[in-house]
Short mmCIF file of C-alpha atoms and ligand atoms in Angstrom, two decimals:
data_model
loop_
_atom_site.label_atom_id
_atom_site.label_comp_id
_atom_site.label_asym_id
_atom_site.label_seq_id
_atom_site.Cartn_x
_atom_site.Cartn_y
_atom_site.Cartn_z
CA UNK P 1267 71.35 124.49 68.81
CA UNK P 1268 75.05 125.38 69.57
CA UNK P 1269 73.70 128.78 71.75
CA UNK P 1270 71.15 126.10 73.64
CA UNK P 1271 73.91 123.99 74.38
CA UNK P 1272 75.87 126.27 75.74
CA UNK P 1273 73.16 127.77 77.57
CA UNK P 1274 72.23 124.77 79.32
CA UNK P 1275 76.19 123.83 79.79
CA UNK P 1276 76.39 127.47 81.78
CA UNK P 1277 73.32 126.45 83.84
CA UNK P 1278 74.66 123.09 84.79
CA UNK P 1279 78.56 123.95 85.94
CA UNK P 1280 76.56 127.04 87.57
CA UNK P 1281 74.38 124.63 89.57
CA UNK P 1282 77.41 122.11 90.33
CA UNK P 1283 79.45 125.10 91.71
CA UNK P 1284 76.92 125.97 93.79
CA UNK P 1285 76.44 123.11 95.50
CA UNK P 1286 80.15 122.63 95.76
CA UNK P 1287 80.70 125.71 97.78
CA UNK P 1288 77.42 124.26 99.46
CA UNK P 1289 79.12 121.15 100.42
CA UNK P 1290 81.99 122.79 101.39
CA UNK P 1291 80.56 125.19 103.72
CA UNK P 1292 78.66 122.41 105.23
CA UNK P 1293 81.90 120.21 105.52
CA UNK P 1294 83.44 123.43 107.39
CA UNK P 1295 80.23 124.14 109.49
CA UNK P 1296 80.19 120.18 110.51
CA UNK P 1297 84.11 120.32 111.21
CA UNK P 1298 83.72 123.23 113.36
CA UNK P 1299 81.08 121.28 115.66
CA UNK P 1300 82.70 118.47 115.30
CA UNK P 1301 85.90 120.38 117.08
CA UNK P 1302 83.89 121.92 119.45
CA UNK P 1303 82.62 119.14 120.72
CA UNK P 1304 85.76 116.85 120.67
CA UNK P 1305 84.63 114.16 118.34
CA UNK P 1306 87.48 112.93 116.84
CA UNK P 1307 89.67 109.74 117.59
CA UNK P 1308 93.26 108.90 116.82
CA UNK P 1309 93.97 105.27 115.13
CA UNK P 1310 97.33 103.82 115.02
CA UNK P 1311 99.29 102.10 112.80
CA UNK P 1312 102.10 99.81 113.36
CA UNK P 1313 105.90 100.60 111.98
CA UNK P 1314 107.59 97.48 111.98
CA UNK P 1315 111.30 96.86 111.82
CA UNK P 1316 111.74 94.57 108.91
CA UNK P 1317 114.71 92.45 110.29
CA UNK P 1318 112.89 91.15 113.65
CA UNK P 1319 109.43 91.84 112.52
CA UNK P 1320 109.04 93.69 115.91
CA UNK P 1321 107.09 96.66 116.28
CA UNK P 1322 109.30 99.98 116.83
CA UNK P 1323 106.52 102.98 116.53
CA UNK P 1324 102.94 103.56 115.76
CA UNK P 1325 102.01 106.11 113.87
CA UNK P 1326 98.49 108.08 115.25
CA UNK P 1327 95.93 109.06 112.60
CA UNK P 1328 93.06 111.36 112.91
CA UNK P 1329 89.64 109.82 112.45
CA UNK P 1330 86.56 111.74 111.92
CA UNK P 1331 83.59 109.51 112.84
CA UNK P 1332 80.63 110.14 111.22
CA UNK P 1333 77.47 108.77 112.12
CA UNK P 1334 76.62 106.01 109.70
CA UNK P 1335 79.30 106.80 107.06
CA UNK P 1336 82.42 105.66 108.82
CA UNK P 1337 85.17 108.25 108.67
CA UNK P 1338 85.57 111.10 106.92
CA UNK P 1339 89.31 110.35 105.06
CA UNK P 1340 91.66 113.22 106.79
CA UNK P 1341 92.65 113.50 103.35
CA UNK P 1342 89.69 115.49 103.25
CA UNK P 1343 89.46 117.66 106.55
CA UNK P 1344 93.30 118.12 107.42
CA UNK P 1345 93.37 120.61 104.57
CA UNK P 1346 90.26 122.25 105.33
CA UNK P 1347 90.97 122.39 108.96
CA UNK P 1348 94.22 124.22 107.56
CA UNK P 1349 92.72 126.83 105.54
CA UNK P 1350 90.22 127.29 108.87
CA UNK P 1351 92.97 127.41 111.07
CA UNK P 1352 91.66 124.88 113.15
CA UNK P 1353 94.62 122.59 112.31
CA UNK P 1354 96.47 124.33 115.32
CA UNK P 1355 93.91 123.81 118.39
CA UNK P 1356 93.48 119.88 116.38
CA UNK P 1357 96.94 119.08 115.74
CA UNK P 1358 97.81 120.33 119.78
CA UNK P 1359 95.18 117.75 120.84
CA UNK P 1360 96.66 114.96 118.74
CA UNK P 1361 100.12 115.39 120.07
CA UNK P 1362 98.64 115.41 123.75
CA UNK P 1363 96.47 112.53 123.44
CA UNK P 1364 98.47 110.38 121.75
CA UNK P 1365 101.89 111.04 124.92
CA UNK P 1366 98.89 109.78 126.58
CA UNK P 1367 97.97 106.72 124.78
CA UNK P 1368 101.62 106.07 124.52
CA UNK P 1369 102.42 106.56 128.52
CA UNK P 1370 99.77 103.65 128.77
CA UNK P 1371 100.45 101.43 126.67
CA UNK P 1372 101.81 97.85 127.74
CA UNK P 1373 104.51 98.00 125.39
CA UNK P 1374 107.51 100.52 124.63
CA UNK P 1375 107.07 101.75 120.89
CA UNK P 1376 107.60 105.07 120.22
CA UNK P 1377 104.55 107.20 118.98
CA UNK P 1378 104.84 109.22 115.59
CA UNK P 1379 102.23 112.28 115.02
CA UNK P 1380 101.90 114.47 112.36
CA UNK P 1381 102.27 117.96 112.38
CA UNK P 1382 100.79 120.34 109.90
CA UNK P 1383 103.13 123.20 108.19
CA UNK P 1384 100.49 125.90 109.84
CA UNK P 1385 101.62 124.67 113.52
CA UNK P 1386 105.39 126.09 112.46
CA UNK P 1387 103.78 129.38 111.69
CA UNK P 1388 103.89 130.17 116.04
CA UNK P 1389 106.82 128.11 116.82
CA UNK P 1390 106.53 128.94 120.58
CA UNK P 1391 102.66 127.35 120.85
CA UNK P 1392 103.76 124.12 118.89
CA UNK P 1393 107.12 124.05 121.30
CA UNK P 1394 104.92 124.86 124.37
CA UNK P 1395 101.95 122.09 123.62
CA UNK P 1396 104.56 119.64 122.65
CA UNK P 1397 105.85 120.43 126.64
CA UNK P 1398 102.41 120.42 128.11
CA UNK P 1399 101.60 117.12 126.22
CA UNK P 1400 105.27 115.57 127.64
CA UNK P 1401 104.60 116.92 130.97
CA UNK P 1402 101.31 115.45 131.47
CA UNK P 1403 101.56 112.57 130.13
CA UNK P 1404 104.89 111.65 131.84
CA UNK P 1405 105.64 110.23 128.35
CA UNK P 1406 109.58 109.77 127.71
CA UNK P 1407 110.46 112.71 125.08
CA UNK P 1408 112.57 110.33 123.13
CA UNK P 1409 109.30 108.38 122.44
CA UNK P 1410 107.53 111.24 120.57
CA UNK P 1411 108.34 111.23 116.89
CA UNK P 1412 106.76 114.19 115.07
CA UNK P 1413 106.52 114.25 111.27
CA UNK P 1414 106.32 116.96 109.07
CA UNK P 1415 106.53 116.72 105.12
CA UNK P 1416 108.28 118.69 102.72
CA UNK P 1417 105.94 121.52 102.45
CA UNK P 1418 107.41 122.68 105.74
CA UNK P 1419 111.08 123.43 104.06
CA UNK P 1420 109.93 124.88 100.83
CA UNK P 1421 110.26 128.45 102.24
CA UNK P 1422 113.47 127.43 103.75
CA UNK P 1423 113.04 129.77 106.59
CA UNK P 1424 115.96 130.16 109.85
CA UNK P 1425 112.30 129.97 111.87
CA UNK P 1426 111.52 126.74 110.94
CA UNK P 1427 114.54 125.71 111.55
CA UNK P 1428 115.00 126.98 114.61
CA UNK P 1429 112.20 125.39 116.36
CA UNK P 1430 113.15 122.19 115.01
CA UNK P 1431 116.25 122.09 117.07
CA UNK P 1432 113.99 123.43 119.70
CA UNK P 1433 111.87 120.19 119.65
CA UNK P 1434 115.18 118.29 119.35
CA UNK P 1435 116.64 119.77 123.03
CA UNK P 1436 113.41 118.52 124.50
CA UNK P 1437 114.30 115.02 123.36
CA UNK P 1438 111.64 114.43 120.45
CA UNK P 1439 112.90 112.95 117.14
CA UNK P 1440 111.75 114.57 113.91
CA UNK P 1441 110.89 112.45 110.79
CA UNK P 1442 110.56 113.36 106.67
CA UNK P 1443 107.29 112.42 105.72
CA UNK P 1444 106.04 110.97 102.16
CA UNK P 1445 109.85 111.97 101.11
CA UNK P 1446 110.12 112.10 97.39
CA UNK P 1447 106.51 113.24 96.45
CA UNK P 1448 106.60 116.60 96.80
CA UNK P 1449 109.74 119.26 96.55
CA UNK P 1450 111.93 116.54 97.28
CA UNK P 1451 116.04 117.98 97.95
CA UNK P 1452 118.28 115.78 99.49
CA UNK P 1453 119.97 118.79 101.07
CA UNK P 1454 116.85 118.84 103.38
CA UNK P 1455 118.30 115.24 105.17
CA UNK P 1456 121.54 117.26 105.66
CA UNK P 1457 120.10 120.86 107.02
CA UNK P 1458 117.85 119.62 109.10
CA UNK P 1459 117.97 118.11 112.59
CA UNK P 1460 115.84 114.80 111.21
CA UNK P 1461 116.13 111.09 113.15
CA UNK P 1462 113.76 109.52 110.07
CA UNK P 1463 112.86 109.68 106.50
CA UNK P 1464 109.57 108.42 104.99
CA UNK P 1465 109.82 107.68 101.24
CA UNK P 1466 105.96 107.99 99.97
CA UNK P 1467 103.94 104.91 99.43
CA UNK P 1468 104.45 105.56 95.49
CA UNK P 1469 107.53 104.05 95.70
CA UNK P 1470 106.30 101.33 97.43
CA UNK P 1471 103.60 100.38 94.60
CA UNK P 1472 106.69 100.45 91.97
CA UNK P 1473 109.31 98.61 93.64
CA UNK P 1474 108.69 95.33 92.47
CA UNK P 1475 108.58 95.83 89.10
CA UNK P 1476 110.28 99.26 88.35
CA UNK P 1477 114.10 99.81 87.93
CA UNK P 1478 114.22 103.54 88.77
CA UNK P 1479 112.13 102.91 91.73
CA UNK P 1480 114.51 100.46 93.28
CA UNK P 1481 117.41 102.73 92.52
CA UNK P 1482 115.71 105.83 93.80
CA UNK P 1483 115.42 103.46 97.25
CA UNK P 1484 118.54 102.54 97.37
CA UNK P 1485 119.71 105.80 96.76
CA UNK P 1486 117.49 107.65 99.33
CA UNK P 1487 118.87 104.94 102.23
CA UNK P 1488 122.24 105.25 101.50
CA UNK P 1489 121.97 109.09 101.85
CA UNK P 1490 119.75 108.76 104.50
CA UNK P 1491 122.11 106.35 106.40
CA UNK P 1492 125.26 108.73 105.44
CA UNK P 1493 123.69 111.09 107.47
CA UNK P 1494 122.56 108.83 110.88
CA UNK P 1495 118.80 108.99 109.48
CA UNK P 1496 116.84 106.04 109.37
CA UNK P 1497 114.68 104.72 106.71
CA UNK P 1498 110.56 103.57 106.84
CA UNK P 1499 108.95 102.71 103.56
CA UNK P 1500 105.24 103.45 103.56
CA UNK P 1501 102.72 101.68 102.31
CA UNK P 1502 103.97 98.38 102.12
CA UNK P 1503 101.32 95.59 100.91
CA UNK P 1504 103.14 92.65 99.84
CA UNK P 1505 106.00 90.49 100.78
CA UNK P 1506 107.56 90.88 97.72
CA UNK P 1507 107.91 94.75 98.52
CA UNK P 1508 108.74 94.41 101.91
CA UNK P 1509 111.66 91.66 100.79
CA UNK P 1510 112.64 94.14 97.85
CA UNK P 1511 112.95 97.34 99.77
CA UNK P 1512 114.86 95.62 102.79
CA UNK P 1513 117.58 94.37 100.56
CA UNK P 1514 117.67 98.40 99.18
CA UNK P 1515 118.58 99.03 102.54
CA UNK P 1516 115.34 100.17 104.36
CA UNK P 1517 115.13 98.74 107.99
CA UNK P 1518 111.75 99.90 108.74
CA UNK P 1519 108.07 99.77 106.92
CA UNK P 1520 104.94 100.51 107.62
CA UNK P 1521 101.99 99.15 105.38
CA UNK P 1522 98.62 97.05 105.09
CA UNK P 1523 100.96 94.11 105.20
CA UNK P 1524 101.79 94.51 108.47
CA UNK P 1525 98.13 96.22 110.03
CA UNK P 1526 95.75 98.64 108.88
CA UNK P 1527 95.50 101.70 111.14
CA UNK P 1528 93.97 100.10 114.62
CA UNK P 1529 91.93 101.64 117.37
CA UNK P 1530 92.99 101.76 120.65
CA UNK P 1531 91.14 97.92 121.10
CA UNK P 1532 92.81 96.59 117.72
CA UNK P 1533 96.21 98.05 118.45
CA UNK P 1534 96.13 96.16 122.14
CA UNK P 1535 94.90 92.88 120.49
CA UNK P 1536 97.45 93.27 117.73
CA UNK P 1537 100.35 93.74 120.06
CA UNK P 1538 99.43 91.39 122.58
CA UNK P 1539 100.17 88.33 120.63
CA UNK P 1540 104.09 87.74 121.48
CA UNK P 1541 106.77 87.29 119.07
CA UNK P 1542 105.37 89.13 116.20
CA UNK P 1543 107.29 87.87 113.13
CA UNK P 1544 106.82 88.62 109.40
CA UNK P 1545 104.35 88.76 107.99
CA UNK P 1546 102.02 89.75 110.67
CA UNK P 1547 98.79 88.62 110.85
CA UNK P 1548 96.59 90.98 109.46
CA UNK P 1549 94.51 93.44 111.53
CA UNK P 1550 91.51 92.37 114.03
CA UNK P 1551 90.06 95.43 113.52
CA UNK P 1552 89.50 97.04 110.49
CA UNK P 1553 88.25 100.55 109.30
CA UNK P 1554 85.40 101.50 107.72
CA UNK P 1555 86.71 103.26 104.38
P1 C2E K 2717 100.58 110.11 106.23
O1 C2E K 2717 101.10 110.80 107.41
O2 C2E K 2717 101.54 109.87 105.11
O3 C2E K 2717 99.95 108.74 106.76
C1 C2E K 2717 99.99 107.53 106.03
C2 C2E K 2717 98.71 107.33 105.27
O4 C2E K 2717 98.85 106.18 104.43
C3 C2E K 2717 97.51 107.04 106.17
O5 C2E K 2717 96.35 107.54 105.53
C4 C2E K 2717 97.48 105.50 106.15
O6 C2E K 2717 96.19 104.96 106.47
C5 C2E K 2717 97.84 105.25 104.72
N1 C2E K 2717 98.43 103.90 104.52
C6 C2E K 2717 99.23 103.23 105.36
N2 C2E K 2717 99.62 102.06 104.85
C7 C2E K 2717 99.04 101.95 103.63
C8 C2E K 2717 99.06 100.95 102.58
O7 C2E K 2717 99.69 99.90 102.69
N3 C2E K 2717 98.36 101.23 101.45
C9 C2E K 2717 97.65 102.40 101.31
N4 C2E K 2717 96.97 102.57 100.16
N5 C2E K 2717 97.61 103.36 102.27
C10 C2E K 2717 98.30 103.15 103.41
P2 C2E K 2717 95.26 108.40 106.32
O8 C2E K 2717 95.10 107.86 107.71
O9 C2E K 2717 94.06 108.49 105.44
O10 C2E K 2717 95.93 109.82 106.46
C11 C2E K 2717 96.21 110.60 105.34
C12 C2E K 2717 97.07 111.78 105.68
O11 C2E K 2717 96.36 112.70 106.52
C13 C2E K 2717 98.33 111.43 106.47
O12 C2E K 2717 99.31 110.91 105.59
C14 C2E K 2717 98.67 112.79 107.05
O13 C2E K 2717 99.33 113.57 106.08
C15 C2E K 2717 97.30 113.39 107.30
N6 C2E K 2717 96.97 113.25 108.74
C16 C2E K 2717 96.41 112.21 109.41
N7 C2E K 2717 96.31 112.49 110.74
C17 C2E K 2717 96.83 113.73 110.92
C18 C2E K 2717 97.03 114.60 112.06
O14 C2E K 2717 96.73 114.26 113.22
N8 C2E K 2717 97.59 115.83 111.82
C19 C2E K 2717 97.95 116.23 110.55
N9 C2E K 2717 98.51 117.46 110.39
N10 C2E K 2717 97.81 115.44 109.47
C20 C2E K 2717 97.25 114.21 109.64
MG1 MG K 2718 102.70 110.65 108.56
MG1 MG K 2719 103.41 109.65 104.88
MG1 MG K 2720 100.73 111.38 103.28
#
């Protein structure tokens, strides 16, 4: 009985890891078309300054349309177009296209885009498509916020650092993304040219009810400040966390309190309402998840 078991256990995970590297390469054959024939869309989410309420950046993120199943989660294809190397050709577009969206819209926030740890690995493209996008989208450099996350600094290398201050003389600020998840060293806020720091939506979840939490918060914004960076919580879905984290010392957030991330349509409707004040309504548009 055992030695049928285990046969029919060995025929099973065989037939499950089949069809996972099945899935997979049709996830990486589909991505590849998809690329090839541009269909991807950048969604933006509001970063709001929690003292006015008023919107100070949006942050664009890659959607994946899919016909009839919504959006593939970029949780899913970033890393995959990493491994394929496609993040390079895809993470040049999203810097261009959203200087573009930003150069149009009616309103002055800055625009934050992420940018992968594989576009550091030829400094001189990411520098040179972070100058095409500025040039032809006329956008003002000091507009364009790029994040990175802690994955970037790991190997601590004078390269990385290098074209950081590179990005810097063009204008662009430079923000710490989902701070505190990863291989978290404060010494990063110091060593590197960095305007922002993003403590991870994990925090966020905790604040209201955990003390360590709250004094990991507090402790990340005074550093932060101590060294002229400022502070956005992510993922901020109730007023209690958005009260709780402004009196830590946090003068931005960014969260499904405030708005989902928007399409180009949602983000205008959203922003065309004047005098945005806390707690903002939610979002017109919503995503398909
Ligand atoms: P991220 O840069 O940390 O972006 C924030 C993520 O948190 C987004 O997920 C956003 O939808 C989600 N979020 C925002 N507020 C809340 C909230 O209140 N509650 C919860 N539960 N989630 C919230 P999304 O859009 O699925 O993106 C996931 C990650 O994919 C991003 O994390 C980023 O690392 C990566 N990504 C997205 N677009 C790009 C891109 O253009 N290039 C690169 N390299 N990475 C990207
Ligand atoms: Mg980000
Ligand atoms: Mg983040
Ligand atoms: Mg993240």
């Amino acid at each position: 009985a055992a030695k049928s078991a285990g046969r029919n256990a060995a025929v099973l995970f065989t037939r499950e890891m089949a069809e996972g590297v099945h899935s997979r390469r049709t996830l990486e054959e589909n991505l590849r078309l998809a690329w090839r024939d541009r269909r991807f869309a950048l969604h933006y989410q509001p970063i709001v300054e929690l003292a006015s309420g008023r919107v100070v950046a949006c942050e664009a993120l890659m959607r994946w349309p899919v016909e009839g199943k919504g959006f593939v989660s970029p949780a899913e294809f970033i890393p995959l177009a990493e491994q394929m190397g496609l993040i390079v050709p895809m993470g040049a577009w999203a810097i261009r296209q959203a200087c573009l969206d930003a150069a149009a819209w009616p309103f002055d926030a800055d625009v934050a885009v992420n940018v992968s740890a594989i576009q550091f690995r030829d400094p001189d493209d990411l520098v040179r498509s972070v100058e095409i996008a500025l040039a032809d989208s006329g956008l003002d450099p000091a507009r364009l916020e790029l994040e990175v996350t802690e994955s970037l600094l790991i190997d601590d290398a004078d390269e990385t650092l290098a074209a950081m201050r590179r990005l810097r003389a063009l204008g662009v600020k430079l923000a710490l993304d989902d701070f505190g998840t990863g291989y978290a060293s404060i010494g990063y806020l110091a060593r590197y040219p960095f305007t922002k720091v993003k403590i991870d939506r994990s925090f966020a979840q905790l604040v209201a009810t955990d003390d360590t939490s709250r004094a990991i918060i507090e402790t990340i914004c005074a550093l932060a400040h101590r060294f002229d960076l400022t502070v956005v919580v992510e993922g901020i879905e109730t007023c209690t966390q958005a009260d709780e984290i402004a009196r830590l010392g946090a003068e931005f957030a960014q969260g499904y309190l405030f708005a989902k991330p928007l399409d180009g349509a949602g983000l205008q409707t959203l922003l065309a309402h004047p005098g945005l004040c806390l707690p903002l309504p939610s979002a017109p548009v919503t995503e398909a998840t």
